[in-house]
């Protein structure tokens, strides 16, 4: 049996390779990939803009994916064969202080992640440790399940934000993370759930997902100091600082966007005078993955409508070029091996 994989040799250079089907080692499983999402981190990897501490070339990208277990390695139960599944990306050690505390995304043993330092899912098959699997229902929609990785990040943000019924909540950014955040936050029965994004089309989409209102950034200036909770999902140069301005005195701000050097800093005077609680999220710990999978299984979370484009592996370059291209009609882009 042969298996294909996209390999990014170095920034801007990739090829589609064919070889023997991978064999899972002890404690591992072989998964046939059903769908794999492309996000801005994958675009940065291809363009060479990802922090070199968080990528290792050559690499097969693909950290957002779903599939079906086809084979298991030594020490793994055969009952997993045939199960639909997703898997955590971080290869946490499980024994350091942070892992023991449940913060597996902050593992101190060294950064390893599927699709960045380990072969990912822009391929026919991916091999991962069985301990990272989150099996799905037998009838799970694998196309939609490919978005459970960003959903887990959002779940980490929402769980740590402690939304309460009746609160005024703002979500900054209406990309994949923002729209998934709207779905989860709507379940907390907010008194107001407003999305802020410069693209009016995305604001309309947010309303379909449960938002009660949508503003462009210029309009949002009139709402400074209004919100009990602000969840930032955009990672744009100014959105960390602007999110803090939206929070009321004593309010909470959760940052999920991945910011690049040079982003606008948060005003410490504003922070202290207004007694804001600000926290950030890096990836998703195991508990957030379990939460996202439960929300998906029960129908609380429905990522499928976010998918706007699907491509075969042969069209990887075309697919990755859409991500971050600025077209408001581009939502989640999938590769379908």
mmCIF file of N, CA and C in Angstrom, residues 72-136:
data_model
loop_
_atom_site.group_PDB
_atom_site.id
_atom_site.type_symbol
_atom_site.label_atom_id
_atom_site.label_comp_id
_atom_site.label_asym_id
_atom_site.label_seq_id
_atom_site.Cartn_x
_atom_site.Cartn_y
_atom_site.Cartn_z
ATOM 1 N N UNK A 72 -3.248 -0.256 14.540
ATOM 2 C CA UNK A 72 -2.714 0.109 15.855
ATOM 3 C C UNK A 72 -1.373 -0.561 16.056
ATOM 4 N N UNK A 73 -0.534 0.089 16.840
ATOM 5 C CA UNK A 73 0.759 -0.469 17.173
ATOM 6 C C UNK A 73 0.696 -1.330 18.422
ATOM 7 N N UNK A 74 1.835 -1.868 18.783
ATOM 8 C CA UNK A 74 1.916 -2.727 19.963
ATOM 9 C C UNK A 74 1.445 -1.979 21.199
ATOM 10 N N UNK A 75 0.652 -2.671 22.024
ATOM 11 C CA UNK A 75 0.181 -2.088 23.265
ATOM 12 C C UNK A 75 -1.084 -1.264 23.142
ATOM 13 N N UNK A 76 -1.657 -1.186 21.944
ATOM 14 C CA UNK A 76 -2.882 -0.410 21.726
ATOM 15 C C UNK A 76 -4.017 -1.380 21.411
ATOM 16 N N UNK A 77 -5.146 -1.194 22.055
ATOM 17 C CA UNK A 77 -6.274 -2.097 21.877
ATOM 18 C C UNK A 77 -6.845 -2.078 20.469
ATOM 19 N N UNK A 78 -7.122 -3.241 19.924
ATOM 20 C CA UNK A 78 -7.654 -3.355 18.573
ATOM 21 C C UNK A 78 -9.057 -2.814 18.416
ATOM 22 N N UNK A 79 -9.752 -2.541 19.538
ATOM 23 C CA UNK A 79 -11.107 -2.011 19.430
ATOM 24 C C UNK A 79 -11.137 -0.606 18.826
ATOM 25 N N UNK A 80 -9.968 0.050 18.757
ATOM 26 C CA UNK A 80 -9.919 1.379 18.143
ATOM 27 C C UNK A 80 -10.005 1.317 16.616
ATOM 28 N N UNK A 81 -9.676 0.194 16.032
ATOM 29 C CA UNK A 81 -9.699 0.076 14.573
ATOM 30 C C UNK A 81 -11.127 0.310 14.063
ATOM 31 N N UNK A 82 -11.243 1.211 13.114
ATOM 32 C CA UNK A 82 -12.544 1.565 12.566
ATOM 33 C C UNK A 82 -13.213 2.740 13.247
ATOM 34 N N UNK A 83 -12.647 3.240 14.366
ATOM 35 C CA UNK A 83 -13.252 4.352 15.081
ATOM 36 C C UNK A 83 -12.940 5.672 14.391
ATOM 37 N N UNK A 84 -13.960 6.506 14.267
ATOM 38 C CA UNK A 84 -13.748 7.879 13.817
ATOM 39 C C UNK A 84 -13.133 8.657 14.976
ATOM 40 N N UNK A 85 -12.225 9.592 14.640
ATOM 41 C CA UNK A 85 -11.474 10.208 15.724
ATOM 42 C C UNK A 85 -10.872 11.539 15.320
ATOM 43 N N UNK A 86 -10.498 12.306 16.323
ATOM 44 C CA UNK A 86 -9.588 13.439 16.202
ATOM 45 C C UNK A 86 -8.495 13.205 17.241
ATOM 46 N N UNK A 87 -7.478 14.065 17.239
ATOM 47 C CA UNK A 87 -6.397 13.881 18.208
ATOM 48 C C UNK A 87 -5.761 15.220 18.553
ATOM 49 N N UNK A 88 -5.322 15.321 19.787
ATOM 50 C CA UNK A 88 -4.592 16.504 20.229
ATOM 51 C C UNK A 88 -3.303 16.642 19.425
ATOM 52 N N UNK A 89 -2.908 17.881 19.191
ATOM 53 C CA UNK A 89 -1.698 18.125 18.417
ATOM 54 C C UNK A 89 -0.434 18.151 19.257
ATOM 55 N N UNK A 90 -0.503 18.726 20.452
ATOM 56 C CA UNK A 90 0.676 18.824 21.299
ATOM 57 C C UNK A 90 1.087 17.443 21.799
ATOM 58 N N UNK A 91 2.361 17.113 21.626
ATOM 59 C CA UNK A 91 2.883 15.832 22.098
ATOM 60 C C UNK A 91 3.395 16.013 23.530
ATOM 61 N N UNK A 92 2.489 16.303 24.441
ATOM 62 C CA UNK A 92 2.865 16.569 25.829
ATOM 63 C C UNK A 92 3.449 15.326 26.486
ATOM 64 N N UNK A 93 4.378 15.547 27.431
ATOM 65 C CA UNK A 93 5.072 14.424 28.068
ATOM 66 C C UNK A 93 4.191 13.708 29.078
ATOM 67 N N UNK A 94 3.262 14.438 29.709
ATOM 68 C CA UNK A 94 2.365 13.840 30.679
ATOM 69 C C UNK A 94 2.915 13.718 32.081
ATOM 70 N N UNK A 95 4.192 14.076 32.304
ATOM 71 C CA UNK A 95 4.778 13.864 33.623
ATOM 72 C C UNK A 95 5.388 15.126 34.237
ATOM 73 N N UNK A 96 5.548 16.203 33.468
ATOM 74 C CA UNK A 96 6.116 17.433 34.043
ATOM 75 C C UNK A 96 5.069 18.113 34.931
ATOM 76 N N UNK A 97 5.487 19.149 35.658
ATOM 77 C CA UNK A 97 4.573 19.825 36.576
ATOM 78 C C UNK A 97 3.356 20.387 35.860
ATOM 79 N N UNK A 98 3.555 20.972 34.686
ATOM 80 C CA UNK A 98 2.433 21.581 33.973
ATOM 81 C C UNK A 98 1.460 20.499 33.489
ATOM 82 N N UNK A 99 1.994 19.414 32.965
ATOM 83 C CA UNK A 99 1.113 18.323 32.534
ATOM 84 C C UNK A 99 0.358 17.745 33.719
ATOM 85 N N UNK A 100 1.045 17.549 34.840
ATOM 86 C CA UNK A 100 0.399 17.000 36.032
ATOM 87 C C UNK A 100 -0.696 17.930 36.541
ATOM 88 N N UNK A 101 -0.570 19.223 36.248
ATOM 89 C CA UNK A 101 -1.578 20.195 36.664
ATOM 90 C C UNK A 101 -2.719 20.315 35.660
ATOM 91 N N UNK A 102 -2.642 19.552 34.576
ATOM 92 C CA UNK A 102 -3.683 19.590 33.560
ATOM 93 C C UNK A 102 -3.425 20.570 32.442
ATOM 94 N N UNK A 103 -2.305 21.275 32.498
ATOM 95 C CA UNK A 103 -1.977 22.273 31.482
ATOM 96 C C UNK A 103 -1.070 21.648 30.420
ATOM 97 N N UNK A 104 -1.597 20.669 29.701
ATOM 98 C CA UNK A 104 -0.779 19.900 28.764
ATOM 99 C C UNK A 104 -0.289 20.743 27.591
ATOM 100 N N UNK A 105 -0.962 21.844 27.276
ATOM 101 C CA UNK A 105 -0.491 22.703 26.190
ATOM 102 C C UNK A 105 0.723 23.533 26.600
ATOM 103 N N UNK A 106 1.069 23.504 27.884
ATOM 104 C CA UNK A 106 2.226 24.252 28.390
ATOM 105 C C UNK A 106 3.337 23.307 28.843
ATOM 106 N N UNK A 107 3.354 22.100 28.321
ATOM 107 C CA UNK A 107 4.352 21.095 28.696
ATOM 108 C C UNK A 107 5.758 21.683 28.658
ATOM 109 N N UNK A 108 6.525 21.429 29.726
ATOM 110 C CA UNK A 108 7.876 21.991 29.824
ATOM 111 C C UNK A 108 8.951 21.069 29.281
ATOM 112 N N UNK A 109 8.558 19.919 28.750
ATOM 113 C CA UNK A 109 9.550 18.968 28.244
ATOM 114 C C UNK A 109 10.086 19.352 26.870
ATOM 115 N N UNK A 110 9.552 20.414 26.271
ATOM 116 C CA UNK A 110 9.980 20.818 24.932
ATOM 117 C C UNK A 110 8.823 20.755 23.967
ATOM 118 N N UNK A 111 8.786 21.684 23.032
ATOM 119 C CA UNK A 111 7.657 21.788 22.109
ATOM 120 C C UNK A 111 7.734 20.729 21.014
ATOM 121 N N UNK A 112 6.691 19.942 20.905
ATOM 122 C CA UNK A 112 6.504 19.010 19.797
ATOM 123 C C UNK A 112 5.026 19.048 19.433
ATOM 124 N N UNK A 113 4.710 19.211 18.145
ATOM 125 C CA UNK A 113 3.311 19.291 17.732
ATOM 126 C C UNK A 113 3.137 18.686 16.347
ATOM 127 N N UNK A 114 2.086 17.894 16.214
ATOM 128 C CA UNK A 114 1.728 17.332 14.920
ATOM 129 C C UNK A 114 1.529 18.451 13.902
ATOM 130 N N UNK A 115 2.174 18.297 12.746
ATOM 131 C CA UNK A 115 2.018 19.275 11.680
ATOM 132 C C UNK A 115 3.017 20.402 11.692
ATOM 133 N N UNK A 116 3.834 20.490 12.739
ATOM 134 C CA UNK A 116 4.842 21.542 12.827
ATOM 135 C C UNK A 116 6.242 20.974 13.082
ATOM 136 N N UNK A 117 6.337 20.053 14.017
ATOM 137 C CA UNK A 117 7.624 19.385 14.253
ATOM 138 C C UNK A 117 7.519 17.881 14.000
ATOM 139 N N UNK A 118 6.295 17.368 13.929
ATOM 140 C CA UNK A 118 6.032 15.958 13.637
ATOM 141 C C UNK A 118 5.127 15.883 12.410
ATOM 142 N N UNK A 119 5.219 14.801 11.613
ATOM 143 C CA UNK A 119 4.401 14.714 10.402
ATOM 144 C C UNK A 119 2.915 14.896 10.691
ATOM 145 N N UNK A 120 2.281 15.767 9.880
ATOM 146 C CA UNK A 120 0.884 16.099 10.081
ATOM 147 C C UNK A 120 -0.043 15.443 9.078
ATOM 148 N N UNK A 121 -1.240 16.033 8.949
ATOM 149 C CA UNK A 121 -2.350 15.371 8.274
ATOM 150 C C UNK A 121 -2.639 15.889 6.867
ATOM 151 N N UNK A 122 -1.740 16.660 6.271
ATOM 152 C CA UNK A 122 -1.901 16.972 4.853
ATOM 153 C C UNK A 122 -1.346 15.774 4.080
ATOM 154 N N UNK A 123 -2.050 14.669 4.262
ATOM 155 C CA UNK A 123 -1.568 13.369 3.798
ATOM 156 C C UNK A 123 -2.730 12.390 3.784
ATOM 157 N N UNK A 124 -2.506 11.234 3.174
ATOM 158 C CA UNK A 124 -3.511 10.175 3.222
ATOM 159 C C UNK A 124 -3.613 9.573 4.618
ATOM 160 N N UNK A 125 -2.487 9.522 5.318
ATOM 161 C CA UNK A 125 -2.446 8.923 6.650
ATOM 162 C C UNK A 125 -1.622 9.782 7.596
ATOM 163 N N UNK A 126 -1.921 9.674 8.879
ATOM 164 C CA UNK A 126 -1.116 10.311 9.911
ATOM 165 C C UNK A 126 -0.963 9.315 11.059
ATOM 166 N N UNK A 127 0.224 9.289 11.661
ATOM 167 C CA UNK A 127 0.503 8.426 12.812
ATOM 168 C C UNK A 127 0.612 9.306 14.052
ATOM 169 N N UNK A 128 -0.140 8.967 15.099
ATOM 170 C CA UNK A 128 -0.129 9.744 16.335
ATOM 171 C C UNK A 128 -0.151 8.805 17.534
ATOM 172 N N UNK A 129 0.310 9.274 18.681
ATOM 173 C CA UNK A 129 0.186 8.463 19.896
ATOM 174 C C UNK A 129 -1.282 8.215 20.229
ATOM 175 N N UNK A 130 -1.615 6.982 20.562
ATOM 176 C CA UNK A 130 -3.008 6.630 20.865
ATOM 177 C C UNK A 130 -3.548 7.417 22.045
ATOM 178 N N UNK A 131 -2.669 7.802 22.975
ATOM 179 C CA UNK A 131 -3.126 8.515 24.170
ATOM 180 C C UNK A 131 -3.683 9.897 23.845
ATOM 181 N N UNK A 132 -3.407 10.407 22.639
ATOM 182 C CA UNK A 132 -3.889 11.732 22.249
ATOM 183 C C UNK A 132 -5.248 11.684 21.542
ATOM 184 N N UNK A 133 -5.760 10.488 21.268
ATOM 185 C CA UNK A 133 -7.015 10.376 20.536
ATOM 186 C C UNK A 133 -8.214 10.828 21.370
ATOM 187 N N UNK A 134 -9.192 11.407 20.659
ATOM 188 C CA UNK A 134 -10.514 11.657 21.227
ATOM 189 C C UNK A 134 -11.518 11.033 20.267
ATOM 190 N N UNK A 135 -11.883 9.764 20.513
ATOM 191 C CA UNK A 135 -12.801 9.077 19.606
ATOM 192 C C UNK A 135 -14.147 9.786 19.504
ATOM 193 N N UNK A 136 -14.749 9.685 18.329
ATOM 194 C CA UNK A 136 -16.023 10.332 18.038
ATOM 195 C C UNK A 136 -17.126 9.293 17.917
#
